[in-house]
Amino acid sequence: MWESLACILYAAVPDRLRTRLIDDAGSEYMIFRAMDYNCSVEFFWSPFLVKLETKDNKTKALELDQLPPMLQRTLGADVLIFNTGHWWTHTGKLRAWDHLEWGGKTVQMAGEEAFDGALRTWARWIDYNIDPSRTRVFFRSVSPEHKSVNWCYNQTAPISRGNIAPWFPQSLIDIIEKNIKRMKTPIVYMNITRLSELRIDAHPSIYTITHEGKPLSKEQRQQPLTYSDCSHWCLPGLPDTWNMLLFNFLIRPLPST
């Protein structure tokens, strides 16, 4: 979504030499700036919303009651957009953390309980730090994947009929919506999930890039079961629609306080 927004704004700036793109620390922090408009669009990658800390013994702890220090840089922003989801469902070797922590102590809890704890930590920070008369806060819903029976390989048209097989736990979606509803800060819940579920044709599939930023080799493209990317999205493409929805919200007046 950030890449799409940066491209849209870059295309609209008359003097593109008066723009800057800053890419720091392997794309975990990126900024697009349009200097003539005093406009900065910043991206901070934190897939759990809470802090993932590498300990002295090289293990990784997901600290459910702590937020990333970078979040302090968002204070005073005109617009904040958050989302989380996919990384919470990873298991085995794909799981990003070795253990969970709360209050500096290792804890054992189910995935849904940990997810709820992280959302509560985030919600408390928003309610305590954000002035809704100054800053609009959005929470974008989960971006769908198309795998298994919804596989994206060789798809060239949106889904037009039939049911879409479940791909993300409804219980986690319920936790997100529950926490947003009980916050005192107004949160715009930007639900892009259903419209995106229909776009089975909008993924890069075998035309994705590797972690090294290179296209798949001919041999890799001949193994779509292994290499098809049915999680990310092509640009131009579906994320541009998400940003059209965002613009629609932004032109509305701020809620009165």
mmCIF file of C-alpha atoms in Angstrom:
data_model
loop_
_atom_site.group_PDB
_atom_site.id
_atom_site.type_symbol
_atom_site.label_atom_id
_atom_site.label_comp_id
_atom_site.label_asym_id
_atom_site.label_seq_id
_atom_site.Cartn_x
_atom_site.Cartn_y
_atom_site.Cartn_z
ATOM 1 C CA MET A 1 0.000 0.000 0.000
ATOM 2 C CA TRP A 2 2.876 2.380 0.795
ATOM 3 C CA GLU A 3 4.574 1.703 -2.545
ATOM 4 C CA SER A 4 1.315 2.379 -4.372
ATOM 5 C CA LEU A 5 0.742 5.639 -2.510
ATOM 6 C CA ALA A 6 4.306 6.809 -3.144
ATOM 7 C CA CYS A 7 3.929 6.086 -6.876
ATOM 8 C CA ILE A 8 0.587 7.900 -7.080
ATOM 9 C CA LEU A 9 1.995 10.990 -5.366
ATOM 10 C CA TYR A 10 5.220 10.920 -7.391
ATOM 11 C CA ALA A 11 3.202 10.887 -10.629
ATOM 12 C CA ALA A 12 1.207 13.917 -9.453
ATOM 13 C CA VAL A 13 4.181 16.137 -8.541
ATOM 14 C CA PRO A 14 4.968 18.595 -11.392
ATOM 15 C CA ASP A 15 8.692 18.830 -10.596
ATOM 16 C CA ARG A 16 9.794 15.298 -9.784
ATOM 17 C CA LEU A 17 13.320 16.493 -9.064
ATOM 18 C CA ARG A 18 11.794 17.991 -5.924
ATOM 19 C CA THR A 19 11.022 14.565 -4.492
ATOM 20 C CA ARG A 20 13.147 12.229 -2.394
ATOM 21 C CA LEU A 21 12.993 8.511 -1.658
ATOM 22 C CA ILE A 22 14.841 7.310 1.428
ATOM 23 C CA ASP A 23 15.232 3.564 1.933
ATOM 24 C CA ASP A 24 16.814 2.594 5.247
ATOM 25 C CA ALA A 25 17.745 -0.720 6.877
ATOM 26 C CA GLY A 26 16.589 -3.117 4.197
ATOM 27 C CA SER A 27 13.205 -1.500 3.565
ATOM 28 C CA GLU A 28 12.112 -1.627 7.220
ATOM 29 C CA TYR A 29 11.921 2.160 7.143
ATOM 30 C CA MET A 30 11.213 4.140 3.975
ATOM 31 C CA ILE A 31 10.206 7.729 3.262
ATOM 32 C CA PHE A 32 8.805 9.466 0.199
ATOM 33 C CA ARG A 33 9.018 13.266 0.331
ATOM 34 C CA ALA A 34 7.481 15.897 -1.933
ATOM 35 C CA MET A 35 9.381 18.947 -0.770
ATOM 36 C CA ASP A 36 7.294 21.641 -2.475
ATOM 37 C CA TYR A 37 4.227 20.359 -0.629
ATOM 38 C CA ASN A 38 5.831 19.707 2.778
ATOM 39 C CA CYS A 39 4.540 16.155 2.405
ATOM 40 C CA SER A 40 6.208 13.036 3.783
ATOM 41 C CA VAL A 41 4.825 9.516 3.524
ATOM 42 C CA GLU A 42 6.748 7.177 5.817
ATOM 43 C CA PHE A 43 6.698 3.400 6.074
ATOM 44 C CA PHE A 44 7.805 1.453 9.131
ATOM 45 C CA TRP A 45 7.795 -2.335 8.952
ATOM 46 C CA SER A 46 6.626 -3.899 12.212
ATOM 47 C CA PRO A 47 4.440 -6.904 11.345
ATOM 48 C CA PHE A 48 3.264 -7.582 14.900
ATOM 49 C CA LEU A 49 2.700 -3.935 15.982
ATOM 50 C CA VAL A 50 4.549 -4.843 19.199
ATOM 51 C CA LYS A 51 8.296 -5.179 19.720
ATOM 52 C CA LEU A 52 10.262 -8.144 18.372
ATOM 53 C CA GLU A 53 13.550 -8.160 20.283
ATOM 54 C CA THR A 54 16.702 -10.190 19.635
ATOM 55 C CA LYS A 55 18.183 -11.212 22.994
ATOM 56 C CA ASP A 56 21.839 -11.603 23.955
ATOM 57 C CA ASN A 57 21.582 -15.352 23.408
ATOM 58 C CA LYS A 58 20.324 -14.683 19.839
ATOM 59 C CA THR A 59 16.789 -15.868 20.586
ATOM 60 C CA LYS A 60 13.895 -13.668 19.527
ATOM 61 C CA ALA A 61 11.240 -12.528 21.971
ATOM 62 C CA LEU A 62 7.920 -11.023 20.999
ATOM 63 C CA GLU A 63 7.315 -8.493 23.786
ATOM 64 C CA LEU A 64 3.544 -8.221 23.889
ATOM 65 C CA ASP A 65 3.466 -5.240 26.255
ATOM 66 C CA GLN A 66 6.129 -3.186 24.441
ATOM 67 C CA LEU A 67 5.889 -1.161 21.251
ATOM 68 C CA PRO A 68 8.723 -0.499 18.769
ATOM 69 C CA PRO A 69 10.673 2.686 19.634
ATOM 70 C CA MET A 70 10.164 3.906 16.060
ATOM 71 C CA LEU A 71 6.492 4.450 16.866
ATOM 72 C CA GLN A 72 7.409 7.633 18.737
ATOM 73 C CA ARG A 73 8.385 9.153 15.386
ATOM 74 C CA THR A 74 4.757 9.065 14.320
ATOM 75 C CA LEU A 75 3.621 11.563 16.950
ATOM 76 C CA GLY A 76 2.322 14.687 15.246
ATOM 77 C CA ALA A 77 1.557 12.958 11.956
ATOM 78 C CA ASP A 78 -1.595 14.014 10.136
ATOM 79 C CA VAL A 79 -2.516 10.445 9.192
ATOM 80 C CA LEU A 80 -1.545 7.080 10.680
ATOM 81 C CA ILE A 81 -2.325 3.752 9.006
ATOM 82 C CA PHE A 82 -1.777 0.436 10.797
ATOM 83 C CA ASN A 83 -2.289 -3.189 9.920
ATOM 84 C CA THR A 84 -1.227 -6.616 11.149
ATOM 85 C CA GLY A 85 -2.256 -10.204 10.602
ATOM 86 C CA HIS A 86 -0.305 -12.557 8.352
ATOM 87 C CA TRP A 87 2.784 -12.982 10.484
ATOM 88 C CA TRP A 88 0.734 -14.102 13.479
ATOM 89 C CA THR A 89 -0.351 -17.249 11.635
ATOM 90 C CA HIS A 90 3.126 -18.529 10.780
ATOM 91 C CA THR A 91 4.213 -21.734 12.507
ATOM 92 C CA GLY A 92 7.309 -23.892 12.750
ATOM 93 C CA LYS A 93 10.423 -22.480 11.106
ATOM 94 C CA LEU A 94 8.432 -19.603 9.610
ATOM 95 C CA ARG A 95 7.418 -18.252 13.027
ATOM 96 C CA ALA A 96 9.381 -15.083 13.734
ATOM 97 C CA TRP A 97 9.726 -15.433 17.520
ATOM 98 C CA ASP A 98 11.175 -18.071 19.833
ATOM 99 C CA HIS A 99 9.151 -17.097 22.898
ATOM 100 C CA LEU A 100 6.629 -14.561 24.170
ATOM 101 C CA GLU A 101 7.243 -12.013 26.907
ATOM 102 C CA TRP A 102 5.014 -9.870 29.112
ATOM 103 C CA GLY A 103 6.407 -7.627 31.817
ATOM 104 C CA GLY A 104 9.930 -8.800 31.025
ATOM 105 C CA LYS A 105 9.067 -12.430 31.791
ATOM 106 C CA THR A 106 8.606 -15.368 29.469
ATOM 107 C CA VAL A 107 4.955 -16.371 29.214
ATOM 108 C CA GLN A 108 3.044 -19.228 27.668
ATOM 109 C CA MET A 109 -0.212 -18.405 25.936
ATOM 110 C CA ALA A 110 -2.269 -19.398 22.934
ATOM 111 C CA GLY A 111 -1.864 -17.510 19.692
ATOM 112 C CA GLU A 112 -5.225 -15.766 19.962
ATOM 113 C CA GLU A 113 -4.481 -14.606 23.508
ATOM 114 C CA ALA A 114 -1.089 -13.247 22.418
ATOM 115 C CA PHE A 115 -2.675 -11.483 19.453
ATOM 116 C CA ASP A 116 -5.278 -9.879 21.707
ATOM 117 C CA GLY A 117 -2.569 -8.760 24.138
ATOM 118 C CA ALA A 118 -0.610 -7.099 21.334
ATOM 119 C CA LEU A 119 -3.715 -5.310 20.036
ATOM 120 C CA ARG A 120 -4.538 -4.068 23.539
ATOM 121 C CA THR A 121 -0.998 -2.708 23.932
ATOM 122 C CA TRP A 122 -1.282 -0.866 20.617
ATOM 123 C CA ALA A 123 -4.767 0.459 21.442
ATOM 124 C CA ARG A 124 -3.646 1.848 24.810
ATOM 125 C CA TRP A 125 -0.763 3.689 23.147
ATOM 126 C CA ILE A 126 -3.083 5.223 20.556
ATOM 127 C CA ASP A 127 -5.628 6.318 23.169
ATOM 128 C CA TYR A 128 -2.938 7.851 25.375
ATOM 129 C CA ASN A 129 -0.796 9.553 22.723
ATOM 130 C CA ILE A 130 -2.970 10.525 19.759
ATOM 131 C CA ASP A 131 -5.025 13.717 19.538
ATOM 132 C CA PRO A 132 -7.941 12.822 17.216
ATOM 133 C CA SER A 133 -8.491 16.491 16.364
ATOM 134 C CA ARG A 134 -4.967 16.534 14.904
ATOM 135 C CA THR A 135 -4.396 13.000 13.612
ATOM 136 C CA ARG A 136 -6.616 10.583 11.725
ATOM 137 C CA VAL A 137 -5.989 6.931 12.531
ATOM 138 C CA PHE A 138 -6.787 4.114 10.116
ATOM 139 C CA PHE A 139 -6.563 0.365 10.585
ATOM 140 C CA ARG A 140 -6.430 -1.519 7.305
ATOM 141 C CA SER A 141 -7.899 -5.002 7.386
ATOM 142 C CA VAL A 142 -5.965 -8.116 6.424
ATOM 143 C CA SER A 143 -4.768 -8.432 2.846
ATOM 144 C CA PRO A 144 -5.781 -11.892 1.565
ATOM 145 C CA GLU A 145 -3.618 -14.622 0.138
ATOM 146 C CA HIS A 146 -4.752 -16.964 -2.618
ATOM 147 C CA LYS A 147 -3.270 -20.373 -1.953
ATOM 148 C CA SER A 148 -4.421 -23.980 -1.747
ATOM 149 C CA VAL A 149 -7.836 -24.241 -3.466
ATOM 150 C CA ASN A 150 -7.695 -20.477 -4.131
ATOM 151 C CA TRP A 151 -4.330 -20.762 -5.880
ATOM 152 C CA CYS A 152 -3.400 -17.703 -7.954
ATOM 153 C CA TYR A 153 -1.136 -19.355 -10.537
ATOM 154 C CA ASN A 154 -2.293 -18.850 -14.126
ATOM 155 C CA GLN A 155 -5.348 -16.838 -13.063
ATOM 156 C CA THR A 156 -6.214 -13.995 -15.437
ATOM 157 C CA ALA A 157 -9.601 -12.752 -14.209
ATOM 158 C CA PRO A 158 -11.203 -11.868 -10.870
ATOM 159 C CA ILE A 159 -13.423 -14.362 -9.069
ATOM 160 C CA SER A 160 -16.969 -13.730 -10.246
ATOM 161 C CA ARG A 161 -18.961 -16.533 -8.678
ATOM 162 C CA GLY A 162 -18.837 -19.202 -6.002
ATOM 163 C CA ASN A 163 -17.453 -19.167 -2.487
ATOM 164 C CA ILE A 164 -13.903 -18.358 -1.442
ATOM 165 C CA ALA A 165 -12.330 -20.920 0.870
ATOM 166 C CA PRO A 166 -11.360 -19.551 4.325
ATOM 167 C CA TRP A 167 -7.731 -18.463 4.373
ATOM 168 C CA PHE A 168 -7.369 -16.408 7.603
ATOM 169 C CA PRO A 169 -8.752 -17.225 11.076
ATOM 170 C CA GLN A 170 -12.025 -15.410 11.696
ATOM 171 C CA SER A 171 -11.155 -15.393 15.397
ATOM 172 C CA LEU A 172 -8.221 -13.040 14.739
ATOM 173 C CA ILE A 173 -10.391 -10.724 12.659
ATOM 174 C CA ASP A 174 -12.887 -10.649 15.531
ATOM 175 C CA ILE A 175 -10.091 -9.674 17.949
ATOM 176 C CA ILE A 176 -9.050 -6.764 15.723
ATOM 177 C CA GLU A 177 -12.587 -5.450 15.403
ATOM 178 C CA LYS A 178 -13.308 -5.907 19.123
ATOM 179 C CA ASN A 179 -10.267 -3.881 20.166
ATOM 180 C CA ILE A 180 -11.016 -1.095 17.696
ATOM 181 C CA LYS A 181 -14.620 -0.789 18.886
ATOM 182 C CA ARG A 182 -13.671 -0.310 22.531
ATOM 183 C CA MET A 183 -11.067 2.411 21.900
ATOM 184 C CA LYS A 184 -11.861 6.013 22.785
ATOM 185 C CA THR A 185 -9.877 7.306 19.784
ATOM 186 C CA PRO A 186 -11.924 7.183 16.556
ATOM 187 C CA ILE A 187 -10.413 4.550 14.269
ATOM 188 C CA VAL A 188 -11.397 4.228 10.627
ATOM 189 C CA TYR A 189 -11.484 0.494 9.962
ATOM 190 C CA MET A 190 -10.655 0.289 6.267
ATOM 191 C CA ASN A 191 -11.947 -3.123 5.279
ATOM 192 C CA ILE A 192 -10.246 -4.093 2.027
ATOM 193 C CA THR A 193 -10.416 -7.842 2.611
ATOM 194 C CA ARG A 194 -13.537 -8.868 0.716
ATOM 195 C CA LEU A 195 -12.881 -6.777 -2.393
ATOM 196 C CA SER A 196 -9.308 -8.090 -2.441
ATOM 197 C CA GLU A 197 -10.417 -11.710 -2.077
ATOM 198 C CA LEU A 198 -12.019 -11.414 -5.495
ATOM 199 C CA ARG A 199 -8.732 -10.383 -7.149
ATOM 200 C CA ILE A 200 -7.188 -13.819 -7.472
ATOM 201 C CA ASP A 201 -5.634 -12.541 -10.716
ATOM 202 C CA ALA A 202 -3.759 -9.615 -9.156
ATOM 203 C CA HIS A 203 -0.735 -11.387 -7.628
ATOM 204 C CA PRO A 204 2.721 -11.562 -9.244
ATOM 205 C CA SER A 205 2.603 -15.387 -9.198
ATOM 206 C CA ILE A 206 5.749 -16.741 -10.920
ATOM 207 C CA TYR A 207 6.707 -13.215 -12.007
ATOM 208 C CA THR A 208 7.693 -12.272 -8.487
ATOM 209 C CA ILE A 209 11.214 -11.492 -7.287
ATOM 210 C CA THR A 210 13.467 -13.359 -4.873
ATOM 211 C CA HIS A 211 14.638 -12.111 -1.472
ATOM 212 C CA GLU A 212 17.717 -10.822 -3.309
ATOM 213 C CA GLY A 213 15.518 -8.647 -5.537
ATOM 214 C CA LYS A 214 16.032 -10.747 -8.671
ATOM 215 C CA PRO A 215 13.402 -12.282 -10.992
ATOM 216 C CA LEU A 216 12.800 -16.005 -10.712
ATOM 217 C CA SER A 217 14.966 -18.124 -12.974
ATOM 218 C CA LYS A 218 13.458 -20.107 -15.839
ATOM 219 C CA GLU A 219 13.818 -23.260 -13.775
ATOM 220 C CA GLN A 220 12.034 -21.662 -10.815
ATOM 221 C CA ARG A 221 9.170 -20.402 -12.991
ATOM 222 C CA GLN A 222 8.648 -23.986 -14.114
ATOM 223 C CA GLN A 223 7.901 -24.932 -10.483
ATOM 224 C CA PRO A 224 4.815 -22.809 -9.711
ATOM 225 C CA LEU A 225 3.763 -24.974 -6.766
ATOM 226 C CA THR A 226 6.950 -23.918 -5.011
ATOM 227 C CA TYR A 227 7.569 -20.399 -6.272
ATOM 228 C CA SER A 228 4.236 -18.728 -7.116
ATOM 229 C CA ASP A 229 3.765 -15.591 -5.006
ATOM 230 C CA CYS A 230 0.060 -15.509 -4.141
ATOM 231 C CA SER A 231 0.481 -13.150 -1.194
ATOM 232 C CA HIS A 232 1.914 -9.892 -2.580
ATOM 233 C CA TRP A 233 0.276 -7.745 -5.273
ATOM 234 C CA CYS A 234 1.275 -6.315 -8.644
ATOM 235 C CA LEU A 235 1.689 -2.569 -9.141
ATOM 236 C CA PRO A 236 -0.040 -0.823 -10.746
ATOM 237 C CA GLY A 237 -2.836 -2.917 -9.353
ATOM 238 C CA LEU A 238 -5.100 -3.666 -6.439
ATOM 239 C CA PRO A 239 -3.289 -1.555 -3.779
ATOM 240 C CA ASP A 240 -4.119 1.496 -5.913
ATOM 241 C CA THR A 241 -7.781 0.743 -5.202
ATOM 242 C CA TRP A 242 -7.042 0.637 -1.472
ATOM 243 C CA ASN A 243 -5.524 4.101 -1.765
ATOM 244 C CA MET A 244 -8.542 5.380 -3.685
ATOM 245 C CA LEU A 245 -10.623 4.325 -0.679
ATOM 246 C CA LEU A 246 -8.132 6.065 1.601
ATOM 247 C CA PHE A 247 -8.405 9.312 -0.383
ATOM 248 C CA ASN A 248 -12.182 9.112 -0.089
ATOM 249 C CA PHE A 249 -11.876 9.002 3.694
ATOM 250 C CA LEU A 250 -9.286 11.789 3.786
ATOM 251 C CA ILE A 251 -11.460 14.338 2.006
ATOM 252 C CA ARG A 252 -14.099 13.966 4.678
ATOM 253 C CA PRO A 253 -13.939 16.501 7.527
ATOM 254 C CA LEU A 254 -12.396 15.499 10.833
ATOM 255 C CA PRO A 255 -14.938 14.413 13.446
ATOM 256 C CA SER A 256 -15.900 17.201 15.840
ATOM 257 C CA THR A 257 -14.705 16.895 19.438
#
